[in-house]
Amino acid sequence: MLVSGIFLWALTAGAVSAKTCHNITVEVPVTARNGLFDKVQTPKTNSEATAFAISATKQGGNGTQAALSGYHTVSGHYNISAQYCVPKQAKGNGHTLQILTHGIGFDKTYWDLPYNNYNYSYVDHALSRGYHTFSYDRLGIGKSSHGEPKNEIQAFLEIEALAELTRQLRKGTVPQIHEKPAKIVHVGHSFGSTQSYALSAKYPDISDGLVLTGFSTNATYIPYFLAGASFQQARLNRQSPGNLTSRKGLDYSLGYLTSADTSNNEFLFFQPPYFDPGLLLFAEQNKHPVAVGELLTVGSLPMQSKFSGPVLVLTGSSDLPFCGGDCLATGGAAPSIPAEAKLAFPAAKPFAAHIQPNTGHGLNMHYNATAGYKYISDFLGAHGLAAEKK
Ligand SMILES: *[C@@H]1O[C@H](CO)[C@@H](O)[C@H](O)[C@H]1NC(C)=O
Ligand SMILES: *[C@@H]1O[C@H](CO)[C@@H](O)[C@H](O)[C@H]1NC(C)=O
Ligand SMILES: *[C@@H]1O[C@H](CO)[C@@H](O)[C@H](O)[C@H]1NC(C)=O
Ligand SMILES: *[C@@H]1O[C@H](CO)[C@@H](O)[C@H](O)[C@H]1NC(C)=O
Ligand SMILES: *[C@@H]1O[C@H](CO)[C@@H](O)[C@H](O)[C@H]1NC(C)=O
Ligand SMILES: *[C@@H]1O[C@H](CO)[C@@H](O)[C@H](O)[C@H]1NC(C)=O
Ligand SMILES: *[C@@H]1O[C@H](CO)[C@@H](O)[C@H](O)[C@H]1NC(C)=O
C-alpha cells in the first residue's frame, strides 16, 4: 500500500509540472477520389525504391503523370492516432484549437519533441499562450491506420481525413474531447502544410486560420528532396539506429520508403551549424516513412485557395524542398520564394510570409525554433485568433 501510494504521488507530482494531454484514437469515415497509379509497380526492394526515385527526378518529366492510369474512389473507416492537449487554465468552450499536421519523415511527435526536456516543443509553447492543440499521425503513418501504400495512402485520402477530423472537432463529437472550440487554426509542416492548403482550397469555410510552415508553392526543388533522401524500404532499413519495423505498432509494408541514414536526414531537414547534433540523432532514431502514393500526389495541388482568413507562411531560410536551399534567391521577382504563395491566396486577409533565419526545412529542430513559435502566436493574436475570445 505504502509503496504504491508513493508511486502514485510521484506520478501526480510529475503531472503537475507536465501538461494535460490525452492520447486518443479517433475512427473516421473517409471517402476520396484517389489516383490510380497502375502504370508503375509498387517498389518491393531497395533497388526498386531507387528506380522509383530515378524516374521521379528525371528532368523535364512528370513521374505522377507517367504513373497515372486513372482515378478511383477509396472509401473506408480509418483509425487516427492523436494527442489532444489543453492549457492549465482551460475553461471549457470558447477557445481556439490548433490542428497540427506533420510532414514527411515524422509523426505527430514533431510538434512535441521530448528532446532536452521538451525544450523544442511547439505544443508547450502553444499551451503557454492558452491554445488547445490536436496533433495526429497522418493516415498511413505512426499509430494511425496503415493502408496499401500506392493506390490507397495518398494526399487526397489524407485531406479528406483531415476534413472529417476538423468537422468532428468543431462539433465536439470526438470521443473524449467534449469542449467545443470557437475557432480552429490549421497548422502544418511541409506535406502537412500542403494538405492544410489543399483542405482550405476544397473547403474554404472549414478553417479560421492557416499557418503553413516549411512551405512554398514553388515545386522546382522537390526533386532535391526525392534525390537527397536515398530512399530505402522502411522494412529493410538497416543503417538507421531504429529498425522501423521493430518499433511497436509500426509495421510498414513494402512500398513505405524512408530516408537511408543520418546523413540523408541531415541533408533533407537540417541547416548546419544551427542545430544540436544530438537532436539530429534523435530525429533519425524516431524517423517515419512515406508511402509511394504520397510521393506521387505531393505535387497534385489546386492552383488557388479561396480561403479568406489569415494565412501565415513561415519557412526556414535554407529550406531544401521548397526553396532549393535559399528562400531569398528570387532574382528580385518577390521578397522570398514563400512570399510568392500570396498568388495562391487571392482572398486571404491578411497573407504574410516570414523567413525564419538560420534554419533548414525541419524548423522545429533548430536552435532558434521557439522564436519561430512566438512569431506564429503573435501573428495569430494580432489577427483575431487569440487563444480565447475576448
Ligand atoms: C502518449 O503518447 C506519447 C507518444 O506520443 C507517449 O510518450 C506517452 O507515454 C503516451 N501517454 C500515455 C498516457 O499513454
Ligand atoms: C504532373 O502530373 C499530375 C497528374 O496529371 C498533375 O496533377 C501535376 O500538376 C503535374 N505536375 C507538373 C509539375 O506539371
Ligand atoms: C480502430 O481501433 C480499435 C481499437 O483498437 C479497433 O477495435 C478497430 O477495429 C479499429 N478500426 C479500424 C478501422 O481499424
Ligand atoms: C532550452 O533552450 C534555451 C535556449 O532556447 C537554453 O538556454 C536552455 O539551456 C535549453 N534547456 C535545455 C534543457 O535544453
Ligand atoms: C527489424 O526488427 C524486426 C523485429 O525485431 C526483425 O524481425 C527484423 O529482422 C529487423 N530487420 C532488420 C533489417 O534488421
Ligand atoms: C521557383 O523559384 C525559382 C527561384 O526563385 C524561380 O527561378 C522559379 O521561376 C520559381 N518557379 C515558379 C513556378 O514560381
Ligand atoms: C530567431 O527567430 C526570430 C523569429 O523569426 C528572428 O527574429 C531572429 O532574428 C532569430 N534569431 C537568430 C539568431 O536567428
Coordinates of C-alpha atoms and ligand atoms in Angstrom, one line a residue:
M1 CA 0.0 0.0 0.0
L2 CA 2.7 2.4 1.1
V3 CA 4.9 1.6 -1.9
S4 CA 2.1 2.1 -4.4
G5 CA 1.0 5.2 -2.5
I6 CA 4.4 6.8 -3.0
F7 CA 4.5 5.7 -6.6
L8 CA 1.1 7.3 -7.2
W9 CA 2.3 10.5 -5.6
A10 CA 5.4 10.6 -7.8
L11 CA 3.2 10.3 -10.9
T12 CA 0.9 13.0 -9.8
A13 CA 3.8 15.3 -8.9
G14 CA 5.2 14.8 -12.3
A15 CA 1.9 15.5 -13.9
V16 CA 1.6 18.9 -12.1
S17 CA 4.6 20.3 -13.9
A18 CA 3.8 18.5 -17.2
K19 CA 1.0 19.4 -19.4
T20 CA -2.5 17.9 -19.6
C21 CA -2.7 15.7 -22.7
H22 CA -4.7 12.7 -23.8
N23 CA -3.6 10.1 -26.3
I24 CA -6.7 9.1 -28.2
T25 CA -7.7 7.1 -31.3
V26 CA -10.5 8.6 -33.5
E27 CA -12.2 6.3 -36.0
V28 CA -13.2 8.4 -39.0
P29 CA -15.2 7.6 -42.2
V30 CA -13.2 8.8 -45.2
T31 CA -14.1 8.8 -48.9
A32 CA -11.8 10.3 -51.6
R33 CA -11.2 10.3 -55.3
N34 CA -7.7 8.9 -55.5
G35 CA -5.2 8.5 -58.3
L36 CA -4.8 5.0 -59.8
F37 CA -1.1 4.5 -60.4
D38 CA -1.2 1.2 -62.3
K39 CA 1.4 2.2 -64.8
V40 CA 4.1 1.6 -62.2
Q41 CA 4.7 -1.3 -59.7
T42 CA 4.9 -0.7 -56.0
P43 CA 8.7 -0.8 -55.3
K44 CA 9.3 -4.0 -53.3
T45 CA 13.1 -3.9 -52.9
N46 CA 15.7 -1.2 -52.1
S47 CA 16.8 -1.3 -55.8
E48 CA 13.2 -0.7 -56.9
A49 CA 12.9 2.2 -54.4
T50 CA 16.0 3.7 -56.1
A51 CA 14.5 3.1 -59.6
F52 CA 11.3 4.9 -58.4
A53 CA 13.4 7.9 -57.3
I54 CA 15.3 7.9 -60.6
S55 CA 12.1 8.2 -62.6
A56 CA 10.6 10.7 -60.2
T57 CA 13.5 13.1 -60.5
K58 CA 14.1 12.9 -64.3
Q59 CA 14.5 16.4 -65.7
G60 CA 11.6 17.6 -67.8
G61 CA 9.5 14.6 -66.8
N62 CA 6.4 14.2 -64.6
G63 CA 6.6 10.9 -62.6
T64 CA 3.0 11.4 -61.5
Q65 CA 1.6 11.8 -65.0
A66 CA 3.7 8.8 -66.2
A67 CA 2.3 6.5 -63.4
L68 CA -1.3 7.7 -63.6
S69 CA -3.8 5.3 -65.3
G70 CA -7.0 6.9 -64.0
Y71 CA -8.9 7.6 -60.8
H72 CA -10.8 5.6 -58.3
T73 CA -12.9 6.1 -55.2
V74 CA -11.4 4.9 -51.9
S75 CA -13.8 4.7 -49.0
G76 CA -13.4 3.2 -45.5
H77 CA -13.2 3.7 -41.8
Y78 CA -9.7 4.6 -40.6
N79 CA -8.2 5.0 -37.2
I80 CA -6.3 8.2 -36.5
S81 CA -4.0 8.3 -33.5
A82 CA -3.9 11.7 -31.9
Q83 CA -2.7 13.7 -28.9
Y84 CA -5.1 16.4 -27.5
C85 CA -3.6 18.9 -25.1
V86 CA -5.3 21.6 -23.0
P87 CA -3.6 24.5 -21.1
K88 CA -3.6 24.6 -17.3
Q89 CA -6.3 27.3 -17.1
A90 CA -8.6 25.7 -19.7
K91 CA -12.2 26.9 -19.1
G92 CA -14.2 24.7 -21.4
N93 CA -15.7 26.1 -24.6
G94 CA -14.8 29.3 -26.5
H95 CA -11.1 28.6 -27.1
T96 CA -9.0 28.4 -30.2
L97 CA -7.9 24.9 -31.2
Q98 CA -4.8 24.4 -33.3
I99 CA -4.9 21.2 -35.5
L100 CA -1.3 20.2 -36.2
T101 CA -0.4 18.2 -39.3
H102 CA 3.1 16.8 -39.5
G103 CA 5.2 16.4 -42.7
I104 CA 7.2 13.5 -44.3
G105 CA 9.8 11.9 -42.1
F106 CA 8.0 12.5 -38.8
D107 CA 4.9 11.6 -36.9
K108 CA 2.8 13.8 -34.5
T109 CA 5.7 14.0 -32.0
Y110 CA 7.3 16.5 -34.4
W111 CA 5.1 19.1 -32.6
D112 CA 6.0 17.9 -29.1
L113 CA 9.7 16.8 -29.2
P114 CA 10.6 15.4 -25.9
Y115 CA 14.3 16.1 -26.5
N116 CA 16.1 18.2 -23.8
N117 CA 13.1 18.2 -21.6
Y118 CA 10.6 19.4 -24.3
N119 CA 12.8 22.5 -25.0
Y120 CA 11.7 22.3 -28.7
S121 CA 8.0 21.6 -28.1
Y122 CA 5.6 23.6 -30.3
V123 CA 2.8 22.2 -28.2
D124 CA 4.3 23.5 -25.0
H125 CA 4.6 27.0 -26.5
A126 CA 1.0 27.0 -27.8
L127 CA -0.3 25.8 -24.4
S128 CA 1.6 28.5 -22.7
R129 CA -0.3 31.0 -24.8
G130 CA -3.6 29.3 -23.9
Y131 CA -4.3 27.4 -27.1
H132 CA -5.6 23.9 -27.2
T133 CA -3.7 21.5 -29.6
F134 CA -4.7 18.5 -31.6
S135 CA -1.8 16.7 -33.2
Y136 CA -2.3 13.5 -35.1
D137 CA -0.4 10.9 -37.1
R138 CA -1.3 11.3 -40.7
L139 CA -3.2 8.4 -42.3
G140 CA -0.7 5.7 -43.1
I141 CA 1.9 6.9 -40.6
G142 CA 2.8 6.1 -37.0
K143 CA -0.1 4.7 -35.0
S144 CA -2.8 5.6 -37.5
S145 CA -4.1 3.0 -39.9
H146 CA -1.6 1.8 -42.4
G147 CA -3.1 1.2 -45.8
E148 CA -1.9 -0.1 -49.1
P149 CA 1.0 2.3 -50.0
K150 CA 0.3 3.1 -53.7
N151 CA -3.3 3.5 -54.6
E152 CA -4.8 4.0 -51.1
I153 CA -2.5 6.1 -48.9
Q154 CA -2.4 9.4 -50.9
A155 CA -2.7 13.1 -50.2
F156 CA -6.3 13.0 -51.5
L157 CA -7.4 10.5 -48.8
E158 CA -5.4 12.3 -46.1
I159 CA -7.0 15.6 -46.9
E160 CA -10.5 14.1 -46.6
A161 CA -9.4 12.5 -43.2
L162 CA -8.3 16.0 -42.0
A163 CA -11.6 17.5 -43.2
E164 CA -13.6 14.8 -41.2
L165 CA -11.4 15.3 -38.1
T166 CA -12.0 19.1 -38.3
R167 CA -15.8 18.7 -38.6
Q168 CA -15.9 16.4 -35.6
L169 CA -13.7 18.6 -33.5
R170 CA -15.8 21.6 -34.4
K171 CA -19.0 19.9 -33.4
G172 CA -17.4 18.5 -30.3
T173 CA -18.3 14.9 -31.2
V174 CA -14.8 13.3 -30.9
P175 CA -15.0 10.8 -28.1
Q176 CA -13.0 12.1 -25.0
I177 CA -13.0 15.7 -26.3
H178 CA -16.0 17.5 -25.1
E179 CA -15.0 21.1 -25.4
K180 CA -16.2 22.9 -28.5
P181 CA -13.7 25.4 -29.9
A182 CA -14.8 28.8 -31.0
K183 CA -12.1 28.9 -33.7
I184 CA -9.9 26.4 -35.4
V185 CA -6.5 27.1 -36.9
H186 CA -4.8 24.6 -39.2
V187 CA -1.0 24.5 -38.7
G188 CA 1.1 22.3 -41.0
H189 CA 4.7 21.4 -41.6
S190 CA 5.8 20.6 -45.2
F191 CA 3.5 17.9 -46.6
G192 CA 1.2 18.7 -43.6
S193 CA 1.2 22.3 -44.9
T194 CA 0.5 21.2 -48.4
Q195 CA -2.5 19.2 -47.1
S196 CA -3.8 22.1 -44.9
Y197 CA -3.5 24.4 -48.0
A198 CA -5.4 21.9 -50.2
L199 CA -8.0 21.5 -47.4
S200 CA -8.7 25.2 -47.5
A201 CA -8.9 25.2 -51.3
K202 CA -11.5 22.4 -51.2
Y203 CA -13.4 23.6 -48.2
P204 CA -12.8 27.4 -47.8
D205 CA -15.1 27.7 -44.7
I206 CA -13.6 24.8 -42.7
S207 CA -10.8 26.8 -41.1
D208 CA -10.4 30.1 -39.3
G209 CA -6.7 30.5 -39.9
L210 CA -3.8 28.8 -41.7
V211 CA -0.2 28.6 -40.6
L212 CA 1.9 26.8 -43.3
T213 CA 5.5 26.1 -42.1
G214 CA 8.2 24.7 -44.3
F215 CA 6.2 25.6 -47.3
S216 CA 6.0 27.4 -50.6
T217 CA 4.1 27.0 -53.8
N218 CA 7.2 26.5 -55.9
A219 CA 7.7 22.8 -56.8
T220 CA 11.0 23.3 -58.7
Y221 CA 13.2 21.9 -55.9
I222 CA 11.1 18.9 -54.7
P223 CA 13.4 16.6 -56.8
Y224 CA 16.3 17.7 -54.5
F225 CA 14.4 16.1 -51.6
L226 CA 13.5 12.9 -53.6
A227 CA 17.1 12.5 -54.6
G228 CA 18.7 13.5 -51.3
A229 CA 16.6 11.0 -49.3
S230 CA 18.3 7.9 -50.9
F231 CA 15.0 6.2 -50.3
Q232 CA 15.0 2.6 -48.9
Q233 CA 12.2 0.3 -47.9
A234 CA 11.3 1.2 -44.3
R235 CA 11.0 -2.5 -43.6
L236 CA 14.6 -3.2 -44.7
N237 CA 16.3 0.0 -43.4
R238 CA 19.4 -1.4 -41.6
Q239 CA 21.7 1.6 -41.3
S240 CA 19.4 3.5 -39.1
P241 CA 19.7 3.2 -35.3
G242 CA 16.0 2.5 -35.3
N243 CA 14.9 -0.5 -37.4
L244 CA 11.4 0.8 -38.2
T245 CA 9.7 -2.5 -38.2
S246 CA 11.0 -3.3 -34.8
R247 CA 9.1 -0.5 -33.2
K248 CA 5.8 -1.5 -31.6
G249 CA 2.8 -0.7 -33.7
L250 CA 4.9 0.5 -36.7
D251 CA 4.8 -2.4 -39.1
Y252 CA 5.1 -0.9 -42.5
S253 CA 4.6 -2.9 -45.7
L254 CA 6.9 -2.8 -48.7
G255 CA 6.2 0.5 -50.6
Y256 CA 6.7 2.6 -47.5
L257 CA 10.0 4.3 -48.0
T258 CA 12.4 6.1 -45.6
S259 CA 15.5 8.2 -46.0
A260 CA 18.5 5.9 -45.7
D261 CA 20.5 7.2 -42.8
T262 CA 21.6 10.1 -40.5
S263 CA 23.4 11.9 -43.4
N264 CA 20.3 11.9 -45.6
N265 CA 18.2 13.1 -42.7
E266 CA 20.6 16.0 -42.1
F267 CA 20.6 16.9 -45.8
L268 CA 16.8 17.0 -46.0
F269 CA 15.9 18.7 -42.8
F270 CA 18.9 20.5 -41.1
Q271 CA 21.0 23.6 -41.7
P272 CA 24.5 23.3 -40.1
P273 CA 25.6 24.6 -37.7
Y274 CA 22.3 25.8 -36.3
F275 CA 21.2 22.6 -34.6
D276 CA 22.2 20.4 -31.7
P277 CA 23.8 17.2 -33.2
G278 CA 22.0 15.2 -30.5
L279 CA 18.7 16.3 -32.0
L280 CA 19.7 15.0 -35.4
L281 CA 20.3 11.6 -33.9
F282 CA 17.0 11.8 -32.1
A283 CA 15.3 12.7 -35.4
E284 CA 17.0 9.7 -37.1
Q285 CA 16.0 7.3 -34.3
N286 CA 12.4 8.4 -34.5
K287 CA 12.0 8.9 -38.2
H288 CA 8.9 7.8 -40.1
P289 CA 8.5 6.7 -43.7
V290 CA 6.4 7.9 -46.6
A291 CA 4.1 5.9 -48.8
V292 CA 4.9 5.9 -52.6
G293 CA 1.3 7.0 -53.1
E294 CA 2.0 10.1 -51.0
L295 CA 5.2 10.9 -53.1
L296 CA 3.1 10.5 -56.3
T297 CA 0.5 13.0 -55.0
V298 CA 2.7 15.6 -53.2
G299 CA 2.6 17.9 -56.2
S300 CA -1.1 17.4 -57.2
L301 CA -2.2 20.7 -55.7
P302 CA -5.0 23.0 -56.5
M303 CA -3.7 26.2 -58.1
Q304 CA -5.6 28.5 -55.7
S305 CA -7.5 28.7 -52.4
K306 CA -10.4 31.0 -51.9
F307 CA -9.8 30.9 -48.2
S308 CA -10.4 34.4 -46.8
G309 CA -9.0 34.3 -43.3
P310 CA -5.4 35.0 -42.0
V311 CA -2.6 33.0 -43.6
L312 CA 1.0 32.9 -42.4
V313 CA 3.7 31.0 -44.4
L314 CA 6.8 30.5 -42.2
T315 CA 9.7 28.8 -43.8
G316 CA 13.4 28.3 -42.8
S317 CA 15.8 30.5 -44.7
S318 CA 17.7 27.4 -46.1
D319 CA 14.7 25.2 -46.7
L320 CA 15.7 22.4 -49.2
P321 CA 12.5 21.1 -50.9
F322 CA 10.5 24.4 -51.0
C323 CA 13.4 26.9 -51.7
G324 CA 16.3 24.8 -53.1
G325 CA 18.4 25.9 -50.0
D326 CA 17.9 29.6 -50.3
C327 CA 14.5 31.2 -49.8
L328 CA 15.7 34.7 -50.6
A329 CA 17.1 33.9 -54.1
T330 CA 14.3 35.1 -56.3
G331 CA 16.3 37.4 -58.6
G332 CA 14.1 40.2 -57.4
A333 CA 10.8 38.7 -58.5
A334 CA 9.5 38.7 -54.9
P335 CA 10.8 39.2 -51.4
S336 CA 11.2 35.5 -51.0
I337 CA 10.0 32.2 -52.6
P338 CA 7.5 31.5 -49.8
A339 CA 6.1 35.1 -50.3
E340 CA 5.1 34.1 -53.8
A341 CA 2.4 31.9 -52.2
K342 CA 0.4 35.1 -52.0
L343 CA -0.7 34.4 -55.6
A344 CA -2.4 31.2 -54.4
F345 CA -4.4 33.0 -51.7
P346 CA -6.1 35.9 -53.6
A347 CA -8.7 36.3 -50.8
A348 CA -6.6 35.8 -47.6
K349 CA -6.8 38.6 -45.1
P350 CA -4.1 39.1 -44.4
F351 CA -1.5 37.0 -46.2
A352 CA 2.0 37.1 -44.6
A353 CA 5.3 35.2 -45.3
H354 CA 8.1 35.1 -42.8
I355 CA 11.6 33.7 -43.3
Q356 CA 12.9 32.1 -40.2
P357 CA 16.7 32.8 -40.2
N358 CA 19.5 30.2 -39.8
T359 CA 17.0 27.3 -40.2
G360 CA 16.5 24.4 -42.6
H361 CA 13.4 22.5 -43.6
G362 CA 12.9 20.9 -40.2
L363 CA 12.1 24.2 -38.4
N364 CA 11.3 22.7 -35.0
M365 CA 14.8 21.1 -34.7
H366 CA 16.9 24.3 -34.9
Y367 CA 18.3 26.3 -32.0
N368 CA 16.0 29.3 -32.7
A369 CA 12.8 27.2 -33.0
T370 CA 10.9 28.8 -30.1
A371 CA 11.4 32.3 -31.6
G372 CA 9.5 31.0 -34.6
Y373 CA 6.7 29.6 -32.4
K374 CA 6.4 33.0 -30.8
Y375 CA 6.2 34.7 -34.2
I376 CA 3.3 32.3 -35.1
S377 CA 1.3 33.0 -31.9
D378 CA 1.9 36.8 -32.2
F379 CA 0.6 36.6 -35.8
L380 CA -2.5 34.7 -34.7
G381 CA -3.1 37.0 -31.7
A382 CA -2.8 40.1 -33.9
H383 CA -5.4 38.8 -36.4
G384 CA -8.4 37.7 -34.3
L385 CA -7.1 34.3 -33.5
A386 CA -6.0 34.7 -29.9
A387 CA -6.4 31.6 -27.6
E388 CA -9.7 32.8 -26.2
K389 CA -12.5 35.1 -27.3
K390 CA -12.0 38.5 -25.7
Ligands
LIG1 C1 1.1 9.2 -25.1 O1 1.9 9.1 -26.3 C2 3.2 9.6 -26.2 C3 3.9 9.5 -27.5 O2 3.1 10.1 -28.5 C4 3.9 8.7 -25.1 O3 5.2 9.3 -24.9 C5 3.2 8.8 -23.8 O4 3.8 7.9 -22.9 C6 1.7 8.4 -24.0 N1 1.0 8.6 -22.8 C7 0.2 7.6 -22.3 C8 -0.5 8.0 -21.0 O5 0.0 6.6 -22.9
LIG2 C1 2.2 16.2 -63.1 O1 1.0 15.4 -63.4 C2 0.0 15.5 -62.5 C3 -1.1 14.5 -62.9 O2 -1.5 14.7 -64.2 C4 -0.5 16.9 -62.4 O3 -1.6 17.0 -61.4 C5 0.6 17.8 -62.0 O4 0.2 19.1 -62.0 C6 1.8 17.6 -62.9 N1 2.9 18.4 -62.4 C7 3.5 19.3 -63.1 C8 4.7 20.0 -62.4 O5 3.2 19.6 -64.2
LIG3 C1 -9.7 1.1 -34.5 O1 -9.1 0.7 -33.3 C2 -10.0 -0.1 -32.5 C3 -9.3 -0.3 -31.2 O2 -8.0 -0.8 -31.3 C4 -10.3 -1.4 -33.2 O3 -11.2 -2.1 -32.4 C5 -11.0 -1.0 -34.5 O4 -11.2 -2.2 -35.3 C6 -10.1 -0.1 -35.4 N1 -10.8 0.3 -36.6 C7 -10.2 0.3 -37.7 C8 -11.0 0.9 -38.8 O5 -9.0 0.0 -37.9
LIG4 C1 16.5 25.4 -23.7 O1 16.8 26.3 -24.7 C2 17.3 27.5 -24.2 C3 17.5 28.5 -25.4 O2 16.4 28.5 -26.2 C4 18.6 27.3 -23.5 O3 19.1 28.4 -22.9 C5 18.4 26.2 -22.4 O4 19.6 25.8 -21.9 C6 17.7 25.0 -23.0 N1 17.4 24.0 -22.0 C7 17.5 22.7 -22.2 C8 17.1 21.8 -21.0 O5 18.0 22.3 -23.2
LIG5 C1 13.9 -5.4 -37.6 O1 13.3 -5.8 -36.4 C2 12.5 -7.0 -36.6 C3 11.8 -7.2 -35.3 O2 12.6 -7.1 -34.2 C4 13.3 -8.1 -37.1 O3 12.5 -9.2 -37.3 C5 14.0 -7.8 -38.4 O4 14.8 -8.8 -38.8 C6 14.8 -6.5 -38.3 N1 15.2 -6.1 -39.6 C7 16.4 -5.7 -39.9 C8 16.7 -5.3 -41.3 O5 17.3 -5.7 -39.0
LIG6 C1 10.8 28.9 -58.3 O1 11.8 29.7 -57.7 C2 12.9 29.9 -58.6 C3 14.0 30.7 -57.8 O2 13.4 31.9 -57.4 C4 12.4 30.7 -59.8 O3 13.5 30.8 -60.7 C5 11.3 29.9 -60.5 O4 10.8 30.6 -61.5 C6 10.2 29.6 -59.5 N1 9.2 28.8 -60.1 C7 7.9 29.0 -60.0 C8 7.0 28.1 -60.7 O5 7.5 30.0 -59.4
LIG7 C1 15.2 33.9 -34.2 O1 13.9 33.9 -34.8 C2 13.3 35.2 -34.8 C3 11.9 35.0 -35.4 O2 11.9 34.6 -36.7 C4 14.1 36.2 -35.6 O3 13.5 37.5 -35.5 C5 15.5 36.2 -35.0 O4 16.3 37.1 -35.8 C6 16.1 34.9 -35.0 N1 17.4 34.9 -34.3 C7 18.5 34.3 -34.9 C8 19.8 34.4 -34.1 O5 18.5 33.7 -35.9

